[in-house]
Coordinates of C-alpha atoms and ligand atoms in Angstrom, one line a residue:
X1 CA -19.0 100.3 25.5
X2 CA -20.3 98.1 22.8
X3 CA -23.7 97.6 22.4
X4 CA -26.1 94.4 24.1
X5 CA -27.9 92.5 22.3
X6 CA -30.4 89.9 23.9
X7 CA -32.3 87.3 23.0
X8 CA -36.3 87.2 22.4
X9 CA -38.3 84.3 24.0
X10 CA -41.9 84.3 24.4
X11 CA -42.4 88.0 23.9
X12 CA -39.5 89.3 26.2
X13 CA -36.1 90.7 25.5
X14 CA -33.4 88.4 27.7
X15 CA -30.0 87.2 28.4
X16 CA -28.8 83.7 28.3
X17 CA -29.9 81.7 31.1
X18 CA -25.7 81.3 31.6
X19 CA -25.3 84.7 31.7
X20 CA -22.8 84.1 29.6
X21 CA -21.8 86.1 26.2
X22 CA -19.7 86.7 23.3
X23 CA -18.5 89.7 21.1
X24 CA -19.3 90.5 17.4
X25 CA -16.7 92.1 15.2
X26 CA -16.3 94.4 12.1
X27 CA -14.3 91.9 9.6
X28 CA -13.0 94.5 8.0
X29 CA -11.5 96.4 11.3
X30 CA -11.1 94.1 14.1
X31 CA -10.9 96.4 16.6
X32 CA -14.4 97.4 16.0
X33 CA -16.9 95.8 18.0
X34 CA -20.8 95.5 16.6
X35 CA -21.8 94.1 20.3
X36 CA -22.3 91.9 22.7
X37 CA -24.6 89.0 22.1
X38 CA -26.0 85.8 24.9
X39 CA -24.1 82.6 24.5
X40 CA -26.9 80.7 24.8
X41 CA -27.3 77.0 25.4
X42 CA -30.1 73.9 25.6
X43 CA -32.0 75.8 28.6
X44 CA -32.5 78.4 26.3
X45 CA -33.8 76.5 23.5
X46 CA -36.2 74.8 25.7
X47 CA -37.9 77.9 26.7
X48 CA -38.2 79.2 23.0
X49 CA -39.6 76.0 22.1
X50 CA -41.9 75.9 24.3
X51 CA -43.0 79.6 23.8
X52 CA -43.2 79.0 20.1
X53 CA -45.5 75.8 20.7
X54 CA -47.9 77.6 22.8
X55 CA -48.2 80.5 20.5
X56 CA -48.8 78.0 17.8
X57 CA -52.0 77.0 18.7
X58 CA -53.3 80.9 18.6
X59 CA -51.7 81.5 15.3
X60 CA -52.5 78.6 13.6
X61 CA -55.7 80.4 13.5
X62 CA -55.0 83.8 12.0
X63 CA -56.5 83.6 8.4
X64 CA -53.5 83.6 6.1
X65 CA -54.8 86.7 4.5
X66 CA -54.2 88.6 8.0
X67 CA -50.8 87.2 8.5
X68 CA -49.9 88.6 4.7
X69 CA -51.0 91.9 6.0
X70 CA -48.2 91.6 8.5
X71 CA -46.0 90.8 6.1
X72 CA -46.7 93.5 4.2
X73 CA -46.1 96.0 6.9
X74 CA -42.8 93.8 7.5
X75 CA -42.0 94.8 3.8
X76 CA -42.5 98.5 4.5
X77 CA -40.5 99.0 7.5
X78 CA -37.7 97.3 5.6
X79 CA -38.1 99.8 3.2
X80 CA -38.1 102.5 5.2
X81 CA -35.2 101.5 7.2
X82 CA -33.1 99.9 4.3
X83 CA -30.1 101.8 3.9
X84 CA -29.7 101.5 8.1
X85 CA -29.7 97.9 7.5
X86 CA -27.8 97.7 5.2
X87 CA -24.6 99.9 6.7
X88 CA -25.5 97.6 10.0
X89 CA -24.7 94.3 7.6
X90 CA -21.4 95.9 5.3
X91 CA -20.4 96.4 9.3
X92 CA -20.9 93.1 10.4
X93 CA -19.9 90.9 7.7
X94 CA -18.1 93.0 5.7
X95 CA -19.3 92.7 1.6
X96 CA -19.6 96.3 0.1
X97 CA -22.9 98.2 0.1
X98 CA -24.3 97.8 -3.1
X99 CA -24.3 94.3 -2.2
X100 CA -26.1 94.4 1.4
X101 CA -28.4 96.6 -0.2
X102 CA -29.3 93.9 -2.6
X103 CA -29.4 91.5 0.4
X104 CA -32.3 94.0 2.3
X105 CA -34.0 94.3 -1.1
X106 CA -33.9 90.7 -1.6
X107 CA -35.9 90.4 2.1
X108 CA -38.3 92.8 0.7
X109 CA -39.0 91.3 -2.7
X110 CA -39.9 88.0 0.0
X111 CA -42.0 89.9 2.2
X112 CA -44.3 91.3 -0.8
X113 CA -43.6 87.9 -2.3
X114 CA -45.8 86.2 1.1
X115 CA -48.1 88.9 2.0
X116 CA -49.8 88.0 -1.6
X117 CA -49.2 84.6 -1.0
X118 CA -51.8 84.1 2.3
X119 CA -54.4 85.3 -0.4
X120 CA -53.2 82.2 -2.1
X121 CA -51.9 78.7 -0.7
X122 CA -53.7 77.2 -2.8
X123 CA -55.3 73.6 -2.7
X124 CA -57.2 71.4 -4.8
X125 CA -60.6 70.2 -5.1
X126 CA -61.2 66.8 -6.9
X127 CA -64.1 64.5 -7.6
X128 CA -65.3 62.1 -5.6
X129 CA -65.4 58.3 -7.1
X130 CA -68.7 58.3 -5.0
X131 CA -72.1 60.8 -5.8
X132 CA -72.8 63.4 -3.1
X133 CA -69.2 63.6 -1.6
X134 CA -66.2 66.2 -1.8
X135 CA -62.9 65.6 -2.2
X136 CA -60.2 68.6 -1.5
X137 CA -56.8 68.7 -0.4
X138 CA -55.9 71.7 1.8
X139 CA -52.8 73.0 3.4
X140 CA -52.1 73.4 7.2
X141 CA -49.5 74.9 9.1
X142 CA -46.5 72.1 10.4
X143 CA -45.8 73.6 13.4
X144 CA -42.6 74.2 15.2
X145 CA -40.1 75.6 12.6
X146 CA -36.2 75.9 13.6
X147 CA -34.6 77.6 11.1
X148 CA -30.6 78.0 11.1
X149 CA -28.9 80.1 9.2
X150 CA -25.3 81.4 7.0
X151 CA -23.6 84.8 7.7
X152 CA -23.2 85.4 3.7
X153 CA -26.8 86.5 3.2
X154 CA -27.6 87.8 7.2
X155 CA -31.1 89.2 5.7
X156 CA -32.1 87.4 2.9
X157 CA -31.8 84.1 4.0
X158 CA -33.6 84.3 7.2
X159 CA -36.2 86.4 5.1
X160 CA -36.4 83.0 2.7
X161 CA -37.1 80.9 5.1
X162 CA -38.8 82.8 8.1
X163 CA -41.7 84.6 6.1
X164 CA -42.9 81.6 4.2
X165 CA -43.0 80.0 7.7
X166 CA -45.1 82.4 9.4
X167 CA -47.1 82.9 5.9
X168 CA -48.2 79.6 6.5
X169 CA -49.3 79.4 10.2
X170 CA -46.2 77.9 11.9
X171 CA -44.2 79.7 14.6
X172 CA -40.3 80.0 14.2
X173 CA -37.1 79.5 16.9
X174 CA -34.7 81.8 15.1
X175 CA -30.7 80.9 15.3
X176 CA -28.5 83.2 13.7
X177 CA -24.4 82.7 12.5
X178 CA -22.8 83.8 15.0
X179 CA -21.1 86.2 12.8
X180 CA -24.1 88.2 11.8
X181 CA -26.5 88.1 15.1
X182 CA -27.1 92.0 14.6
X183 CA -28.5 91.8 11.2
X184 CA -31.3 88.9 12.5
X185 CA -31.7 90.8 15.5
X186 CA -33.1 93.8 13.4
X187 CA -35.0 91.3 11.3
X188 CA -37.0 90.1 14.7
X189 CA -37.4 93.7 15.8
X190 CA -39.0 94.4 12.2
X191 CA -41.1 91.4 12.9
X192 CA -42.6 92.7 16.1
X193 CA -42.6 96.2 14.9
X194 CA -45.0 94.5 11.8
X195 CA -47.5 92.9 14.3
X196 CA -46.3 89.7 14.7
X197 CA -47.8 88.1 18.1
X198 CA -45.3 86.9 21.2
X199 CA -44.5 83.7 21.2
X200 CA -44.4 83.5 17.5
X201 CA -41.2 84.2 16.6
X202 CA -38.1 83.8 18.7
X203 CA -34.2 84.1 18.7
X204 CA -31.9 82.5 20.5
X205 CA -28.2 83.1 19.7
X206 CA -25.0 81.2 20.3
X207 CA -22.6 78.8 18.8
X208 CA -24.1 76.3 16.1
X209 CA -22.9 73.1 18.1
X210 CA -25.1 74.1 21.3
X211 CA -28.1 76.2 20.3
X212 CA -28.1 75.2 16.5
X213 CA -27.9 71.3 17.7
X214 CA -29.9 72.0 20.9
X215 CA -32.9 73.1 17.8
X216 CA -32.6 70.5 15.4
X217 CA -32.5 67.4 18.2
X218 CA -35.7 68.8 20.1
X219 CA -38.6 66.5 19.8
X220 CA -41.1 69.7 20.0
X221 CA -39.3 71.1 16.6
X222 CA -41.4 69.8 13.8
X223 CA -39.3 70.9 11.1
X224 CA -35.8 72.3 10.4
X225 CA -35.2 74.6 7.6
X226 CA -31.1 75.0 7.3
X227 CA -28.2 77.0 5.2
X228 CA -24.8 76.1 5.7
X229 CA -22.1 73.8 4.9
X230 CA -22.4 70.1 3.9
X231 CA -20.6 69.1 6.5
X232 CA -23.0 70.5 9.3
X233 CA -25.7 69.6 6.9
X234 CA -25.2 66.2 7.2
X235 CA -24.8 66.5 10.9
X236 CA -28.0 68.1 10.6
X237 CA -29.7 65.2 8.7
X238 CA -28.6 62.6 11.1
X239 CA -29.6 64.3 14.2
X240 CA -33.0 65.4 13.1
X241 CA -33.6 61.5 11.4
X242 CA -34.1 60.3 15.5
X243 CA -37.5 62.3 15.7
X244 CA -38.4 62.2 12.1
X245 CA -38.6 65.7 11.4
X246 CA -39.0 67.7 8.3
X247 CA -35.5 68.7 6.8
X248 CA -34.5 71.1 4.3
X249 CA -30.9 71.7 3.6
X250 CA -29.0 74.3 1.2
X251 CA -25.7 73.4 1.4
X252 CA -22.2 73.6 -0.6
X253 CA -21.1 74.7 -4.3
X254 CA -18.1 74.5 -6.4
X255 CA -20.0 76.6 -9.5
X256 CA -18.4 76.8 -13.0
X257 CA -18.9 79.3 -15.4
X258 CA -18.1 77.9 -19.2
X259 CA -17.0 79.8 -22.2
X260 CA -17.3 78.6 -25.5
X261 CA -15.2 80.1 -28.3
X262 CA -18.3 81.6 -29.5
X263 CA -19.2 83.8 -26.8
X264 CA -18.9 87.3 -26.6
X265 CA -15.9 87.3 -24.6
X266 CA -16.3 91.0 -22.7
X267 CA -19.9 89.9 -21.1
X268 CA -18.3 86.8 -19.9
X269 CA -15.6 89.0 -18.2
X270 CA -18.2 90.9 -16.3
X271 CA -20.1 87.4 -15.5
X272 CA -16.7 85.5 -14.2
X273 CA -15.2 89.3 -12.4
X274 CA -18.9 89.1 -10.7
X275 CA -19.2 85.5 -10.2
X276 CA -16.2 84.8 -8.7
X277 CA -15.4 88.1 -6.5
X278 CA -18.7 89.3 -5.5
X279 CA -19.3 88.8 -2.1
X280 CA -15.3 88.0 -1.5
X281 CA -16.7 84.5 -3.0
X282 CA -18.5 83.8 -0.1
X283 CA -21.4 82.7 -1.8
X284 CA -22.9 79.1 -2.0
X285 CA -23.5 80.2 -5.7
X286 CA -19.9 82.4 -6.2
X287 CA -18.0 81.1 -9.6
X288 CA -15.0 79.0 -8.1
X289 CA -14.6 77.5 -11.6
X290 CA -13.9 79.0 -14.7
X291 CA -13.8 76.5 -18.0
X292 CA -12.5 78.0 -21.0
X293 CA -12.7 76.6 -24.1
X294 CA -9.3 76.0 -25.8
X295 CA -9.3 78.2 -28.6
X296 CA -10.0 81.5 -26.5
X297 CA -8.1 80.3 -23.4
X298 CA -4.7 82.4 -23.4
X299 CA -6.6 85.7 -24.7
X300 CA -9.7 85.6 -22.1
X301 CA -7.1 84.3 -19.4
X302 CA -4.9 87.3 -20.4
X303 CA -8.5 89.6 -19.7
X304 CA -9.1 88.3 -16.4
X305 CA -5.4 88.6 -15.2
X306 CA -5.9 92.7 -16.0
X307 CA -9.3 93.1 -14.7
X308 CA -8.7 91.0 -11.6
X309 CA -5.7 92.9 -10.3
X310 CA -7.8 96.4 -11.0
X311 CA -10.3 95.0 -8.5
X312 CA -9.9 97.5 -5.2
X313 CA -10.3 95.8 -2.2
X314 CA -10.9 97.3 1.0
X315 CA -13.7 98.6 3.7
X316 CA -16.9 97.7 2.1
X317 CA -18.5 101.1 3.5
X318 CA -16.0 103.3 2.0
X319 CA -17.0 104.3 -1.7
X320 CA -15.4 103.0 -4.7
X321 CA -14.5 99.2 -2.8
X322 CA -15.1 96.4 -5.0
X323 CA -14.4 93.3 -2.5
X324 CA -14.5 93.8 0.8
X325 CA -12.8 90.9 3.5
X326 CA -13.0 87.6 4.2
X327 CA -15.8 87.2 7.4
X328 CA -13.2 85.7 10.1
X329 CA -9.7 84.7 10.1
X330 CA -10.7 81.0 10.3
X331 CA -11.8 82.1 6.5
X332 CA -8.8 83.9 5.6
X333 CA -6.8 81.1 6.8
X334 CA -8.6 78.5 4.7
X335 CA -8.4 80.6 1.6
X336 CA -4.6 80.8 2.5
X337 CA -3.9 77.2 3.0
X338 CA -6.4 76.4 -0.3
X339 CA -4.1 78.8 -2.5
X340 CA -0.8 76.8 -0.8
X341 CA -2.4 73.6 -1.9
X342 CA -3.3 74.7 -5.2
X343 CA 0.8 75.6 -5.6
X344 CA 1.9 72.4 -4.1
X345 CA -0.5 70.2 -6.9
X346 CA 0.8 72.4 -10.0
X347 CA -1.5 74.7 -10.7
X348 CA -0.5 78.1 -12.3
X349 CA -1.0 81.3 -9.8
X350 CA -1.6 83.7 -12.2
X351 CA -2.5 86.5 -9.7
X352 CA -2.8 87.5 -6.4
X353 CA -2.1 84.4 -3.8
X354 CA -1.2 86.8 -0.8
X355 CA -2.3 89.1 1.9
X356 CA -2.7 92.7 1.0
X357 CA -0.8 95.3 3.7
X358 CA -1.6 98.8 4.2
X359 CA -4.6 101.3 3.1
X360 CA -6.1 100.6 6.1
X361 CA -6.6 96.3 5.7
X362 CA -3.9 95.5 8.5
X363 CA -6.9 95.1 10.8
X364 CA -9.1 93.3 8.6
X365 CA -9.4 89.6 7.3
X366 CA -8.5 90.4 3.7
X367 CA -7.2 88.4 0.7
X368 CA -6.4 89.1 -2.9
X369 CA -8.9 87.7 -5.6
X370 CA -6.8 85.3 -7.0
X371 CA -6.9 83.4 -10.3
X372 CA -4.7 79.5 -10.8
X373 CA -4.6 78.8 -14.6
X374 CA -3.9 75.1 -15.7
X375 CA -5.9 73.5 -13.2
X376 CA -6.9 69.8 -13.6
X377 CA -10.4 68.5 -12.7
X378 CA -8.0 66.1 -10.3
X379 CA -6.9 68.9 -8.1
X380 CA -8.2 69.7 -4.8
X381 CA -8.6 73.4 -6.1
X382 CA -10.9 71.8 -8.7
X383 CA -12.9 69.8 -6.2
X384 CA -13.3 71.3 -2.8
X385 CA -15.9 74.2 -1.7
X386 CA -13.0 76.8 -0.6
X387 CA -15.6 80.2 0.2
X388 CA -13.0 82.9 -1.0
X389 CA -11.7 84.3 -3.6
X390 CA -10.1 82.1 -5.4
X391 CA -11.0 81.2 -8.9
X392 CA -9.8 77.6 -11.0
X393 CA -9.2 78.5 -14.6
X394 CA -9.8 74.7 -16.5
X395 CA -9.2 74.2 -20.5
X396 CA -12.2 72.2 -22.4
X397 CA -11.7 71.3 -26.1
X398 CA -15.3 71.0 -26.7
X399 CA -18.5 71.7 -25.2
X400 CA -18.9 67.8 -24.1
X401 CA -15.7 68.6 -22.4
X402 CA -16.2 71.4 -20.7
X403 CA -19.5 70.0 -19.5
X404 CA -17.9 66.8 -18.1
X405 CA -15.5 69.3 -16.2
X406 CA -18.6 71.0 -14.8
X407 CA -20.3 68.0 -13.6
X408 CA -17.5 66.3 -12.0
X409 CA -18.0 67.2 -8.4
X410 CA -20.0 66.7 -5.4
X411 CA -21.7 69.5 -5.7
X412 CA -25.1 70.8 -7.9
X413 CA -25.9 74.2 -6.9
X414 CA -25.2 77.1 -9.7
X415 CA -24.1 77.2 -13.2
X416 CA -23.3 79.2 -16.4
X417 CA -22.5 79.2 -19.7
X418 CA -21.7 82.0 -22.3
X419 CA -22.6 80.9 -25.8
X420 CA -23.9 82.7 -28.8
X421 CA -25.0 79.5 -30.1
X422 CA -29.0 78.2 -28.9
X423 CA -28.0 74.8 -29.7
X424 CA -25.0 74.8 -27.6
X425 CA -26.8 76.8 -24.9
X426 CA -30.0 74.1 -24.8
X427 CA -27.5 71.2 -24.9
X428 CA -26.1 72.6 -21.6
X429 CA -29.7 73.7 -20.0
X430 CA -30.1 69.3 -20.8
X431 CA -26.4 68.2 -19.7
X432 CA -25.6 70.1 -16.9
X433 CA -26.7 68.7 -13.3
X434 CA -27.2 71.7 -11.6
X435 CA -30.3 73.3 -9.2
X436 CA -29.5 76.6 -11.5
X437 CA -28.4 77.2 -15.2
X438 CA -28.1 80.7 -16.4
X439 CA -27.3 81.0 -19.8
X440 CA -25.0 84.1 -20.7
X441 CA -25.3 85.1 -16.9
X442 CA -22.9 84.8 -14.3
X443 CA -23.7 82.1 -11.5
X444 CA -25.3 84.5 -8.9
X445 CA -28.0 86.7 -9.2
X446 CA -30.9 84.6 -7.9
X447 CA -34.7 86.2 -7.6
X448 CA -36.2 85.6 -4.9
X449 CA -39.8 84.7 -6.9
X450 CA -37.9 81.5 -8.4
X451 CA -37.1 78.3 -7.0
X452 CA -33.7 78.2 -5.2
X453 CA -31.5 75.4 -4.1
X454 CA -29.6 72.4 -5.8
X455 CA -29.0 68.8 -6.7
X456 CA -26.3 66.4 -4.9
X457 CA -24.3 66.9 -2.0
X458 CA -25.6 70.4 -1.7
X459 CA -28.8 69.5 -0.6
X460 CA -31.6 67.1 0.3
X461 CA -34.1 68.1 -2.6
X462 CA -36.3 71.0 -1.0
X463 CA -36.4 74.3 -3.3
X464 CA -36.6 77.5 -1.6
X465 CA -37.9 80.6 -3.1
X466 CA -41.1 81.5 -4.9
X467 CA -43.8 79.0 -4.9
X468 CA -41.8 76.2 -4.1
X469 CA -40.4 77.0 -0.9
X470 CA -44.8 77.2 0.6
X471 CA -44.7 73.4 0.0
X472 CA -42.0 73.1 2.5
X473 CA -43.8 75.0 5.0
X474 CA -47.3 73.5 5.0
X475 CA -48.4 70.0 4.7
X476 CA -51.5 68.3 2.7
X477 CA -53.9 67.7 4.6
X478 CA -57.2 65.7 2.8
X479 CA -60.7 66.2 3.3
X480 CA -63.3 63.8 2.1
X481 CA -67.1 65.3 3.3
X482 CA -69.7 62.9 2.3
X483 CA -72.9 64.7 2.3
X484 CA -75.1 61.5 1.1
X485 CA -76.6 60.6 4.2
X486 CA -75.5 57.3 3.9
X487 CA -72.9 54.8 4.3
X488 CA -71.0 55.0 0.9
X489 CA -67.8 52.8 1.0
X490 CA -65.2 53.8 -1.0
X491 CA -63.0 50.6 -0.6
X492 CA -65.4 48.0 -1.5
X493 CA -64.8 47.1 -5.0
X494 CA -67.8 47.7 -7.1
X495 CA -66.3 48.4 -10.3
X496 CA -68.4 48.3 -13.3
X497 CA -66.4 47.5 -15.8
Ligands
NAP1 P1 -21.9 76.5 8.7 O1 -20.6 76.5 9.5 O2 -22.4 75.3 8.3 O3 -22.9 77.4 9.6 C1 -24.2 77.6 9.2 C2 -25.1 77.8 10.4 O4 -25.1 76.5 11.1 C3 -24.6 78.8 11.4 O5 -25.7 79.4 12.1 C4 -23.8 77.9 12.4 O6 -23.7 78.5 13.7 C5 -24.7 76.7 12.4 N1 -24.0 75.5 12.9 C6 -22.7 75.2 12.9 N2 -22.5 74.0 13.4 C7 -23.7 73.5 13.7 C8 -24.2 72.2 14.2 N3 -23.3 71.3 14.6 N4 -25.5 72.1 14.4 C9 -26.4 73.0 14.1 N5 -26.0 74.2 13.6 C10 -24.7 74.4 13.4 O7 -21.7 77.4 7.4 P2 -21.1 78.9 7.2 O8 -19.6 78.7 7.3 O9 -21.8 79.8 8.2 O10 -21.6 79.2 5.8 C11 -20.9 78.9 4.6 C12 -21.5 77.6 4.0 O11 -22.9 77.8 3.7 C13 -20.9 77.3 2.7 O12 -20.6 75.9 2.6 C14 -21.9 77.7 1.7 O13 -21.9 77.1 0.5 C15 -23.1 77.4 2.4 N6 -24.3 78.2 1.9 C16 -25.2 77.6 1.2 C17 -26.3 78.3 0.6 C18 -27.3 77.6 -0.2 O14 -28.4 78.1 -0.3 N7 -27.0 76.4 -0.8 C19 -26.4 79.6 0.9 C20 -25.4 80.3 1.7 C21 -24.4 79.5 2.2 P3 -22.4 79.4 14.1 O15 -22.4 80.6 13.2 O16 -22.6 79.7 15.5 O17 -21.2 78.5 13.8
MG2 MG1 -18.7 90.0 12.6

């Protein structure tokens, strides 16, 4: 019998008002089921609204310091039950331990990160133009926060955005992918466990069109913190734009990685083997592009080709795996139909391009890291986000080139370029129109103390991470307390001169 998992409204563990559910499987074995979770819908939503609303008001005032203590203890039990949460994630959405390890670490960095923050949130005082006033600008809770989220980070990413929410005063409706509703679930429980009052955060899980829509069109949600694709993003945008709410969006990539003919060519294997397979390339910040300068072109190519095909792929719990599966078949498919299109425009498959059989991955959703050499900026391969493990091997001629090629898409998340020049390596940080530049680092790897998030079509201009994502989460609100006694009128001009 799988397991059942519920969802938690207003301090109680329930089904969907439907009744209705659906299943959650192991990628990497479909046979395996994680559990069972509520197919929720809009009656669902309604009551977590609600509950969160009401719990606002009592939470709203909890000094921030208190609500960093809880976030401390949320820190702790992550700790303790880290490598639990971790074997729970590999199971769910597949990407090899070391790497949901990482992902629970990153929700513990985030939860240290905010419990020092609620002795922070700074404001600012300023004079007064007029004697015997004060001036300060302070920050307040928004309210209700919906936040929606991707199955490639199933802890981090709620962690980014839920802890910074609560830090600051607001209460949360929580919606999970639906491929990873295990992962938040243990996340919530963590929250309770921590000391976090009912009504104040809630999870409702189902399919993104119904509960995910059902959240960002409610006029009781005053803001909408999202991670996902640009195409839902935009959805997103459109739908929240008919009650004005508060949108931040993290959206799409199609990263590059350059290397100049000055770089030391063995780092920038690692970077690109890291960058581009890590994760299966299911990252919004995975390498999908690789720009090679000209002169080290046929020998670097000639590296990757060797490396690549040592890469073992397979059951992300099972020692030794380096990429584990795609996270559905929907995936797999798209990463098949990309590698056909990338055939059909030209490009040159230099390896991988198929379906692996045997050892055990006849019953997962796996796929080959696979490189295309001579790829054009033209090409679809070039252009379009594919999520898999496919990488686009461009030749630049100079570093102008090579940044052109970098910048020519829709997309501004993540990029990287080895160089053991500093003037080449500033001229990039300048040139390139990216949210992220690492310099002789592969395009992932973000911390979670550091602003995150892009420029373009992969997102609306918020930052999460570190200081930046608090602004988000809180709004200015402006004091002016005139202790003069008097009248004093700030509008009237009486300017001396
Ligand atoms: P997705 O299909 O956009 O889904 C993301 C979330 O939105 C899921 O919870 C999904 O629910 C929900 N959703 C789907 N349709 C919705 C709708 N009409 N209204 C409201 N919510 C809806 O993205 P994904 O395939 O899970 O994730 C991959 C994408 O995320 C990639 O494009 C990747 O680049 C991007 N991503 C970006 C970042 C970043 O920080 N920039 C980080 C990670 C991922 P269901 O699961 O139920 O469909
Ligand atoms: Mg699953």
């Amino acid at each position: 019998m799988a397991k059942k998992f519920q969802n938690f409204i207003d301090g109680k563990w329930v089904d969907a008002c439907s009744g209705r559910t659906f299943e959650n499987r192991n990628p990497a074995n479909w046979d395996e089921i994680v559990g069972t979770f509520p197919k929720s819908g809009k009656e669902d939503v309604d009551q977590a609204v609600r509950a969160a609303k009401t719990a606002f008001e009592r939470w709203r005032l909890i000094p921030a310091p208190k609500r960093g203590d809880i976030m401390r203890r949320v820190g702790d039990l992550m700790v303790a039950r880290k490598e639990e949460l971790a074997r729970q994630m590999t199971r769910e959405m597949g990407k090899v331990l070391a790497e949901t390890r990482g992902d629970v670490q990153e929700g513990i960095d985030t939860a240290y990160y905010a419990a020092g923050e609620g002795r922070r949130l700074f404001g600012h005082t300023v004079p007064s133009e007029l004697s015997d006033k004060f001036n300060m600008a302070i920050r307040v809770p928004v309210g209700v926060a919906g936040i929606v989220t991707p199955w490639n980070f199933p802890m981090a990413i709620p962690t980014w955005k839920i802890f910074p929410a609560l830090l600051c005063g607001n209460t949360v409706v929580f919606k999970p992918a639906s491929d990873t509703p295990a992962t938040a679930t243990s996340l919530v429980e963590i929250l309770l466990e921590a000391g976090v009052p009912e009504g104040v955060v809630n999870i409702v899980h189902g399919g993104g069109g119904e509960v995910g829509m059902a959240i960002v069109g409610h006029p009781e949600v005053d803001l909408v913190s999202f991670t996902g694709s640009t195409v839902v993003g935009k959805k997103i945008s459109e739908v929240a734009a008919s009650t004005l709410k508060r949108v931040s969006l993290e959206l799409g990539g199609k990263n590059a990685q350059i290397v100049m003919d000055d770089a030391e060519l063995s780092l920038a294997l690692e970077g690109v083997l890291w960058g581009a397979f890590g994760t299966t390339g299911q990252r919004c910040t995975a390498t999908s592009r690789l720009i090679l300068h000209e002169k080290i072109h046929d020998k670097f190519l000639q590296m990757l080709k060797e490396r690549t095909e040592k890469l073992r792929l397979g059951d992300g719990l099972l020692p030794g795996t380096d990429v584990g599966p795609c996270i559905n078949r929907d995936q797999q498919e798209t990463v098949k139909s990309y590698v056909e299109i990338g055939q059909k425009e030209g490009a040159r498959l230099v390896t991988g391009g198929s379906i692996p059989k045997g050892n055990g991955m006849d019953k997962g959703w796996f796929y080959a890291p696979t490189v295309f050499a001579d790829v054009r900026p033209v090409h679809r391969i070039a252009r379009e986000e594919i999520f898999g493990p496919v990488l686009s091997v461009l030749k630049a001629g100079s570093l102008e080139e090579a940044v052109a090629f970098l910048n020519d898409t829709i997309y501004g998340l993540s990029s990287s370029i080895y160089t053991s020049n500093v003037d080449k390596a500033f001229r990039a940080i300048r040139d390139i129109r990216a949210g992220i530049t690492y310099i002789n680092a592969p395009t992932i790897g973000a911390e979670a103390h550091m602003p995150f998030g892009g420029v373009k079509q992969t997102g609306n201009g918020h930052r999460e991470g570190g200081w930046t994502v608090y602004e988000f989460f809180s709004e200015w609100k402006t004091v002016y307390v005139d202790y003069s006694g008097g009248l004093q009128r700030a509008q009237i001009d009486n300017y001396q001169g």
